[in-house]
């Protein structure tokens, strides 16, 4: 049975396809359209999935959308009636736009699908609930026969938080918390208040939090949000305007913090660091309150998680450290993009009653390498079309050259194998660098990524040496979804006081300073031979030369752009940044040998 799942028309549109319950291919539309968080119908992602599965759209058993439009319409109407006539002016236009999209969603989806294949039968179009899609994406690919499933995000149709119980081939909802009470919207509101963009800037707020102190934590718990003994929570809605304004917060919140909202791109004053720190602490407390209550019910020693909040690796690690569950598995594409995969999985197991694809030893996500792949001939054609100077290398020479560049403090674009599904680069569409270099974080942020200097970078470490360098709160972390602390043996304690906490970032705190945060933590990715053999070989070679089995791994993109998808994307990104070399397939492109090409190619592609 082959099923296609879709998510679109909000943000992070995506498509995913199953064959007998196994994810075969999945990708976000943004990678093809080059529009960050593209919400449009995922035509290109669908075509990629169909090509990978070698099937026509009309031959699929089903196409499944990740939420139910009528339930969403119910929530929109209810919200409209509750605020009417009060504050209706700023809501009415968006309300009617949203309701029109919802009412005509089936016909719109059918129309778009028929553009791909005129023979598509609209009776094969199914709809899953939003949080059921998230829960399915968390449980069915997991390595657990039975698990409690926690899904948390901004909102779906009505639910913002849901508890489910998965067992073998079944998944049943136990409890829900409904809009407008939402941890995701709470976090996004304060993301906006701190001057970052909602639905993409939440990572920035999480990264900013360690620079501040949580001095608003108790005040938030007293006035903004109530955590209840049963694990549920309630927001004080006088501070939030989810339904009636684009800012998401009421002006009263300015009085609460004693400051104005930060203007985007302006200097980050210490109070916004403190707000970020307090917001993260509240999220941690709220989620731990939920998981502690879940563990008391003893449904299972296993916990699965999905939804946008599950991408908060700081909170995830707090759950692990509390020890309420023996095992935790988080869907690497936990946001709405992963809802496409979850919708297909829900249809497979729950609608069609098909056997779940299951292995006890590992999940069925193929380490999230579910995206596009290009062979050397295709890569060579692109390099030749751009008239680029390059070297063709065998594997041994490629690894040796890459290692030498890293040892010399150079930054590398790394384009190898299948593209990752989800928001994180996991070693296929990555930028790599030496984590031992003190100013490497600043260099990558300002000269390569073109983003704020405080943004942290993640380490990728050999799986077999992970616990020699980090506390090891989990056995492995292939999806970069947990933070872990550098072991004391590798820490450097710096006694010098600094007035500006961001200045402190650029003082070494460990033997790998470029990935070590102020609290000696890092968002760790482990890599094993069966996960990514080529990258494992490169880090092993680097380890033999340096005694450090760690590199910086960050996404191959610049600020405001999606991660690169194609060889052309990779080359254009390389040409307009200060990356020193590009290792793309079996080819090496050096910046110093292509200086004359940079201006010509960037100008022709409107990249100035």
XYZ file of C-alpha atoms in Angstrom:
608
model
C 0.000 0.000 0.000
C 1.393 3.396 -1.054
C 0.128 6.583 0.572
C 1.071 10.231 0.082
C 0.802 12.698 2.969
C 0.533 16.469 2.558
C 0.822 19.575 4.715
C 0.388 23.084 3.343
C -1.316 26.489 3.416
C 0.013 27.541 6.829
C 3.790 27.200 6.911
C 6.447 24.589 6.124
C 4.520 22.810 3.384
C 5.738 19.286 2.709
C 4.994 15.928 1.139
C 5.897 12.415 2.283
C 5.228 8.994 0.801
C 4.971 5.530 2.348
C 5.421 2.081 0.885
C 3.868 -0.584 3.125
C 4.144 1.781 6.076
C 7.820 2.609 5.530
C 8.726 6.249 4.778
C 10.325 6.223 1.325
C 10.705 9.933 0.627
C 9.838 13.254 2.257
C 10.722 16.882 1.583
C 9.618 20.429 2.305
C 8.467 22.619 -0.549
C 10.799 25.437 0.555
C 13.819 23.443 -0.586
C 12.573 23.524 -4.193
C 10.878 26.936 -4.288
C 13.721 28.591 -2.302
C 11.084 30.466 -0.233
C 11.770 30.093 3.493
C 8.892 28.320 5.298
C 6.970 28.195 2.021
C 3.258 27.574 2.810
C 2.121 26.931 -0.762
C 0.836 23.698 -2.255
C 3.883 21.375 -2.362
C 3.856 20.527 -6.066
C 7.617 20.015 -6.350
C 7.843 17.993 -3.139
C 4.985 15.795 -4.335
C 6.653 15.193 -7.680
C 9.892 14.268 -5.940
C 8.065 11.762 -3.713
C 6.254 10.218 -6.662
C 9.518 9.875 -8.580
C 11.207 8.202 -5.622
C 8.349 5.746 -5.230
C 8.152 5.285 -9.025
C 4.399 5.726 -9.104
C 1.803 8.018 -10.652
C -0.425 10.056 -8.367
C -3.557 8.349 -9.696
C -2.156 4.940 -8.747
C -1.743 5.771 -5.067
C -4.014 4.134 -2.528
C -4.640 7.490 -0.835
C -3.544 11.096 -0.495
C -3.944 12.391 3.052
C -4.040 15.996 4.263
C -2.654 16.634 7.741
C -5.675 18.304 9.324
C -9.472 18.446 9.122
C -10.841 21.663 7.595
C -14.316 21.472 9.144
C -12.916 21.212 12.667
C -10.680 24.175 11.919
C -13.693 26.098 10.598
C -15.516 25.355 13.845
C -12.696 26.937 15.834
C -12.524 29.984 13.540
C -16.257 30.625 13.859
C -16.203 30.138 17.620
C -13.314 32.600 17.966
C -15.100 35.100 15.715
C -18.255 34.974 17.840
C -16.362 35.327 21.116
C -14.529 38.525 20.157
C -17.432 40.096 18.241
C -17.958 43.056 18.244
C -15.000 43.740 20.540
C -11.633 44.086 18.689
C -13.243 42.719 15.543
C -11.655 45.207 13.143
C -8.219 43.644 13.086
C -9.589 40.106 12.923
C -12.418 40.202 10.400
C -10.338 40.257 7.196
C -8.101 37.395 8.284
C -11.158 35.510 9.525
C -12.962 35.565 6.190
C -9.759 34.775 4.303
C -9.142 31.779 6.578
C -12.725 30.519 6.438
C -12.811 30.726 2.655
C -9.608 28.704 2.464
C -11.018 26.148 4.886
C -14.425 25.800 3.268
C -12.972 25.252 -0.182
C -9.918 23.257 0.893
C -11.080 19.917 -0.524
C -11.813 21.403 -3.934
C -8.564 23.380 -3.902
C -6.508 20.295 -3.043
C -8.314 18.256 -5.696
C -7.705 20.935 -8.297
C -3.993 21.083 -7.497
C -3.631 17.300 -7.469
C -5.340 17.012 -10.845
C -2.766 19.438 -12.252
C -0.169 16.811 -11.395
C -2.256 13.894 -12.653
C -5.591 14.495 -14.382
C -6.656 10.947 -13.550
C -6.474 11.469 -9.784
C -9.663 10.275 -8.078
C -10.801 12.821 -5.484
C -12.436 10.025 -3.488
C -8.919 8.950 -2.527
C -8.338 12.266 -0.742
C -8.508 11.777 3.030
C -8.108 14.084 6.031
C -6.411 13.459 9.376
C -6.654 15.628 12.487
C -3.686 17.938 13.080
C -2.539 16.471 16.400
C -3.320 12.936 15.270
C -0.931 13.569 12.383
C 1.732 14.788 14.813
C 1.150 11.848 17.159
C 1.308 9.363 14.280
C 4.590 10.888 13.081
C 5.959 10.394 16.594
C 4.748 6.905 17.455
C 4.574 4.829 14.289
C 8.225 5.416 13.170
C 9.522 5.003 16.740
C 11.319 1.844 17.969
C 8.660 1.245 20.648
C 5.851 -1.306 20.645
C 4.027 0.806 23.214
C 4.480 4.461 24.220
C 2.848 7.547 25.626
C 2.746 10.246 22.938
C 2.935 13.959 23.734
C 2.306 16.502 20.978
C 2.618 20.248 21.550
C 2.520 23.174 19.129
C 0.822 26.505 18.486
C -2.502 25.014 17.523
C -4.177 22.611 15.159
C -7.921 22.609 14.610
C -8.695 23.036 18.335
C -5.972 21.144 20.178
C -2.698 22.796 21.174
C -1.469 19.913 23.340
C -2.516 16.283 23.116
C -1.778 13.068 24.964
C -2.111 9.776 23.109
C -1.354 6.140 23.804
C 0.254 4.111 21.066
C 0.334 0.331 21.143
C 1.484 -1.836 18.252
C -0.787 -0.802 15.366
C -3.140 1.499 17.281
C -3.047 5.072 18.506
C -5.727 6.642 20.668
C -6.116 10.176 22.016
C -6.484 10.378 25.822
C -6.497 14.106 26.621
C -6.320 17.448 24.831
C -5.796 21.078 25.768
C -7.577 23.462 23.417
C -6.967 26.888 21.923
C -6.337 29.569 23.106
C -4.314 27.883 25.861
C -1.118 26.943 24.072
C 2.529 26.549 25.046
C 3.527 27.038 21.428
C 1.636 30.332 21.150
C 2.976 31.425 24.544
C 6.552 30.869 23.357
C 5.886 32.444 19.941
C 4.297 35.530 21.518
C 7.414 36.225 23.554
C 9.550 35.404 20.520
C 7.711 38.253 18.767
C 8.072 40.542 21.792
C 11.835 39.984 21.689
C 11.916 41.082 18.051
C 12.113 37.727 16.264
C 9.821 36.328 13.600
C 7.082 33.929 14.682
C 7.313 30.376 13.270
C 11.036 30.710 12.594
C 12.546 32.880 15.319
C 11.738 30.519 18.188
C 15.178 28.938 17.714
C 16.685 32.371 18.252
C 14.807 32.845 21.513
C 16.021 29.446 22.728
C 19.578 30.362 21.704
C 19.339 33.759 23.415
C 18.035 32.358 26.718
C 21.422 31.313 28.234
C 22.683 34.902 27.992
C 20.075 36.166 30.444
C 18.802 35.386 33.913
C 15.249 34.092 34.492
C 14.267 36.998 36.713
C 10.701 37.083 35.326
C 10.132 33.347 35.865
C 8.062 33.480 39.043
C 6.204 36.587 37.917
C 5.220 34.759 34.700
C 3.952 31.795 36.710
C 2.019 34.165 38.962
C 0.412 36.248 36.210
C 0.891 34.914 32.661
C 0.390 31.162 32.975
C -1.003 28.794 35.603
C 0.406 25.279 35.887
C -2.122 22.905 37.390
C -1.592 19.833 39.529
C -3.004 17.527 36.821
C -0.354 18.680 34.322
C -2.605 21.052 32.406
C -2.074 24.806 32.112
C -4.035 27.989 31.476
C -2.877 31.283 29.985
C -4.008 34.624 31.368
C -5.634 35.842 28.169
C -5.613 39.510 29.143
C -1.946 39.527 28.121
C -2.428 37.746 24.776
C -4.227 38.675 21.559
C -3.922 35.515 19.447
C -7.246 36.162 17.735
C -7.234 39.885 17.119
C -3.740 41.181 16.387
C -0.735 40.175 14.358
C 1.630 40.913 17.245
C 0.001 38.192 19.391
C 0.476 40.176 22.606
C -1.713 42.716 24.363
C -0.140 46.109 25.198
C -0.516 45.138 28.874
C 2.477 42.857 28.464
C 4.652 45.940 27.985
C 3.715 47.047 31.494
C 4.341 43.520 32.727
C 7.983 43.612 31.572
C 8.427 47.368 31.937
C 9.750 47.771 28.405
C 8.638 48.171 24.810
C 8.762 45.288 22.325
C 12.203 45.024 20.768
C 12.417 46.257 17.199
C 13.630 43.553 14.795
C 17.353 43.826 13.955
C 17.962 46.312 16.779
C 20.575 45.889 19.509
C 19.614 43.152 21.963
C 19.538 44.732 25.414
C 19.919 42.609 28.524
C 16.232 42.776 29.418
C 15.342 40.797 26.286
C 17.933 38.191 27.231
C 16.222 37.954 30.622
C 12.803 37.629 28.985
C 14.154 34.852 26.750
C 15.692 33.086 29.750
C 12.451 33.376 31.738
C 10.330 32.189 28.815
C 12.504 29.112 28.335
C 12.342 28.374 32.081
C 8.530 28.602 32.039
C 8.312 26.302 29.030
C 10.592 23.806 30.798
C 8.430 23.917 33.926
C 5.176 23.523 31.994
C 6.381 20.565 29.928
C 7.962 18.861 32.949
C 4.678 19.269 34.774
C 2.949 17.452 31.910
C 5.489 14.637 31.617
C 5.671 14.060 35.375
C 1.907 13.593 35.471
C 2.055 11.291 32.450
C 4.662 9.103 34.099
C 2.477 8.690 37.199
C -0.188 7.011 35.096
C 2.379 4.364 34.095
C 0.923 3.769 30.663
C 4.418 3.005 29.368
C 8.089 3.660 30.183
C 8.450 5.077 26.654
C 7.649 8.623 25.538
C 7.303 9.853 21.956
C 7.060 13.530 21.063
C 6.199 15.731 18.079
C 4.808 19.169 17.291
C 6.812 22.376 17.072
C 7.484 22.552 20.819
C 9.220 19.159 20.607
C 11.989 20.835 18.599
C 13.048 22.701 21.743
C 16.094 20.595 22.577
C 16.662 22.354 25.910
C 13.254 21.252 27.185
C 13.724 17.770 25.730
C 16.909 17.367 27.743
C 15.189 18.463 30.934
C 12.659 15.665 30.392
C 15.460 13.135 29.969
C 17.269 14.312 33.095
C 14.125 14.068 35.225
C 14.062 10.344 34.478
C 10.290 9.981 34.432
C 10.583 7.862 31.266
C 13.161 5.205 30.447
C 13.222 5.995 26.726
C 12.355 9.089 24.690
C 12.035 9.370 20.913
C 11.364 12.695 19.193
C 10.268 12.980 15.568
C 13.107 14.854 13.764
C 10.566 16.680 11.569
C 8.350 17.607 14.493
C 6.836 20.738 12.970
C 4.054 21.016 10.432
C 6.259 19.532 7.706
C 6.314 16.293 9.684
C 2.522 16.423 9.770
C 2.589 15.290 6.142
C 4.396 12.114 7.156
C 2.116 11.653 10.159
C -1.019 11.999 8.044
C 0.157 9.206 5.750
C 1.083 7.008 8.727
C -2.290 7.629 10.391
C -4.103 6.546 7.247
C -1.938 3.462 6.851
C -2.423 2.089 10.365
C -5.680 3.607 11.564
C -7.806 4.042 8.449
C -6.655 1.117 6.326
C -5.757 -1.086 9.344
C -2.451 -2.095 7.784
C 0.428 -3.517 9.806
C 2.859 -0.944 11.094
C 6.433 -1.096 9.773
C 8.336 -1.765 12.975
C 11.819 -2.674 14.199
C 12.712 -2.806 17.875
C 16.331 -1.890 17.354
C 15.851 1.428 15.528
C 13.276 3.831 14.160
C 12.038 3.757 10.572
C 13.115 7.304 9.651
C 16.296 6.279 7.798
C 18.122 8.862 9.942
C 15.898 11.500 8.234
C 17.786 11.046 4.944
C 14.569 10.994 2.921
C 15.223 13.827 0.466
C 16.773 14.378 -2.931
C 20.107 12.942 -4.034
C 22.329 13.838 -7.006
C 24.916 11.671 -8.710
C 28.371 12.828 -9.748
C 27.401 13.246 -13.387
C 24.592 15.643 -12.440
C 26.934 17.575 -10.156
C 29.622 17.800 -12.841
C 27.101 19.213 -15.334
C 26.306 22.062 -12.931
C 29.962 22.835 -12.236
C 30.722 22.862 -15.946
C 27.712 25.078 -16.687
C 29.057 27.633 -14.212
C 32.574 27.236 -15.679
C 33.920 26.468 -12.226
C 37.456 25.267 -11.554
C 37.265 21.999 -9.627
C 39.123 18.797 -8.839
C 37.657 15.324 -9.137
C 38.754 13.120 -6.226
C 38.331 9.530 -5.179
C 36.925 8.956 -1.703
C 40.280 8.646 0.053
C 41.619 11.843 -1.519
C 38.377 13.688 -0.810
C 38.518 12.776 2.880
C 42.195 13.687 3.161
C 41.682 17.057 1.486
C 38.615 17.853 3.608
C 40.499 16.986 6.779
C 43.441 19.199 5.795
C 41.138 22.140 5.134
C 39.561 21.674 8.558
C 42.946 21.417 10.267
C 43.917 24.712 8.632
C 40.860 26.445 10.135
C 38.915 26.539 6.883
C 35.129 26.341 6.519
C 33.572 23.753 4.229
C 30.322 23.346 2.366
C 29.448 19.642 2.523
C 26.943 18.371 -0.066
C 26.738 14.571 0.013
C 24.037 11.926 -0.278
C 20.334 12.332 0.442
C 18.937 15.590 1.769
C 17.576 15.565 5.311
C 13.850 15.864 6.122
C 13.163 18.379 8.871
C 14.676 21.680 9.993
C 18.160 20.402 10.850
C 21.113 19.638 8.608
C 22.407 16.249 9.697
C 25.513 15.876 7.564
C 24.187 15.837 3.999
C 23.542 19.539 3.387
C 25.920 20.917 5.999
C 28.634 23.446 6.698
C 31.545 21.913 8.613
C 34.350 23.536 10.592
C 36.874 22.919 13.383
C 35.204 23.401 16.774
C 38.596 23.999 18.450
C 39.008 27.421 16.809
C 38.083 30.104 19.351
C 36.601 32.648 16.938
C 34.982 30.117 14.593
C 31.480 30.733 15.949
C 31.749 34.459 15.295
C 33.263 33.872 11.850
C 30.546 31.453 10.767
C 27.730 33.648 12.049
C 28.919 36.932 10.581
C 30.848 35.946 7.449
C 29.118 32.767 6.320
C 25.599 32.601 7.752
C 25.088 36.399 7.863
C 23.176 36.216 11.135
C 23.328 37.330 14.774
C 26.664 36.664 16.463
C 25.071 35.028 19.516
C 23.568 32.134 17.556
C 25.064 28.830 18.766
C 26.452 26.028 16.624
C 26.010 22.321 17.135
C 28.726 19.690 17.414
C 28.656 16.453 15.477
C 30.560 13.760 17.367
C 31.465 10.166 16.651
C 28.856 7.942 18.271
C 31.482 5.669 19.815
C 33.254 8.620 21.490
C 30.189 10.645 22.443
C 30.341 9.777 26.154
C 34.067 10.491 26.298
C 33.289 14.153 25.681
C 29.719 14.731 26.870
C 27.654 13.811 29.903
C 25.734 11.334 27.767
C 22.172 11.900 28.927
C 20.972 9.746 26.001
C 22.608 6.771 24.304
C 22.674 8.529 20.951
C 21.407 11.746 19.402
C 21.330 11.308 15.606
C 18.730 14.049 15.095
C 20.283 16.897 17.137
C 17.274 17.083 19.468
C 18.959 17.179 22.884
C 21.505 19.388 24.610
C 24.265 17.802 26.635
C 27.049 19.135 28.836
C 30.743 18.985 28.013
C 32.475 16.755 30.560
C 34.512 18.630 33.218
C 37.741 17.115 31.878
C 37.273 19.124 28.670
C 35.987 22.339 30.261
C 37.967 25.529 30.742
C 36.816 27.618 33.688
C 37.263 31.298 32.922
C 37.252 33.444 36.072
C 37.456 36.810 34.326
C 34.199 38.810 34.781
C 32.542 40.367 31.746
C 29.866 43.013 31.760
C 28.331 41.943 28.469
C 27.220 38.325 28.386
C 27.589 38.177 24.593
C 31.250 39.155 24.999
C 31.576 36.143 27.293
C 30.547 33.925 24.404
C 33.817 34.583 22.611
C 35.990 33.472 25.534
C 36.950 29.778 25.493
C 35.022 27.575 27.921
C 36.197 24.182 26.663
C 38.625 22.479 24.321
C 35.940 22.878 21.635
C 34.901 26.499 22.312
C 33.019 27.074 19.061
C 30.242 24.676 20.098
C 30.247 25.245 23.866
C 27.550 27.522 25.232
C 27.809 29.732 28.315
C 26.486 26.938 30.531
C 28.939 24.394 29.026
C 26.150 22.751 27.048
C 25.855 21.973 23.349
C 23.120 20.715 21.018
C 24.726 17.402 20.173
C 24.423 15.259 17.067
C 26.010 11.826 17.127
C 27.024 10.038 13.934
C 27.599 6.326 13.465
C 28.890 4.285 10.539
C 25.452 2.956 9.635
C 24.011 6.469 9.742
C 26.459 8.370 7.529
C 29.566 6.389 6.622
C 31.362 9.112 4.661
C 30.972 11.734 7.380
C 31.919 9.204 10.034
C 35.129 8.517 8.104
C 35.914 12.232 7.877
C 35.457 12.856 11.608
C 37.451 9.703 12.402
C 40.320 10.984 10.259
C 40.124 14.363 11.980
C 40.108 12.605 15.362
C 43.255 10.639 14.499
C 45.023 13.902 13.647
C 43.797 15.959 16.618
C 42.435 13.678 19.334
C 39.089 15.504 18.992
C 36.215 13.469 17.466
C 34.050 16.559 16.972
C 33.265 19.044 14.199
C 30.894 21.983 13.933
C 27.850 20.983 11.894
C 25.423 23.681 10.787
C 22.934 23.931 7.968
C 24.172 24.765 4.476
C 22.319 28.033 3.944
C 22.455 31.707 4.804
C 20.029 33.679 6.903
C 16.586 33.981 5.335
C 17.097 31.129 2.876
C 16.183 27.442 3.082
C 18.856 24.771 3.328
C 20.312 24.042 -0.104
C 18.614 21.302 -2.100
C 20.413 21.020 -5.449
C 24.016 21.276 -6.662
C 23.157 24.678 -8.120
C 21.814 25.856 -4.750
C 24.986 24.651 -3.062
C 27.258 26.359 -5.562
C 25.396 29.678 -5.420
C 25.417 29.655 -1.625
C 29.134 28.852 -1.653
C 29.938 31.672 -4.070
C 28.209 34.386 -2.055
C 29.667 33.474 1.345
C 33.150 33.308 2.831
C 33.185 29.513 2.771
C 36.662 28.345 1.788
C 35.815 25.121 -0.022
C 32.896 23.099 -1.308
C 32.986 19.306 -1.197
C 30.151 18.300 -3.484
C 29.920 14.658 -4.469
C 33.403 13.616 -5.572
C 34.379 17.182 -6.460
C 36.320 19.852 -4.613
C 35.713 23.508 -5.413
C 38.177 25.926 -3.783
C 37.243 29.582 -3.316
C 40.809 30.784 -4.015
C 40.780 29.131 -7.447
C 37.445 30.678 -8.425
C 37.738 34.310 -7.350
C 37.263 35.503 -10.920
C 34.068 33.465 -11.199
C 32.418 34.737 -8.039
C 31.393 38.208 -9.204
C 30.363 36.933 -12.624
C 28.166 34.131 -11.281
C 26.651 36.020 -8.363
C 25.758 38.933 -10.616
C 24.157 36.650 -13.207
C 22.073 35.051 -10.478
C 21.079 38.378 -8.830
C 22.938 37.532 -5.639
C 24.697 40.880 -5.077
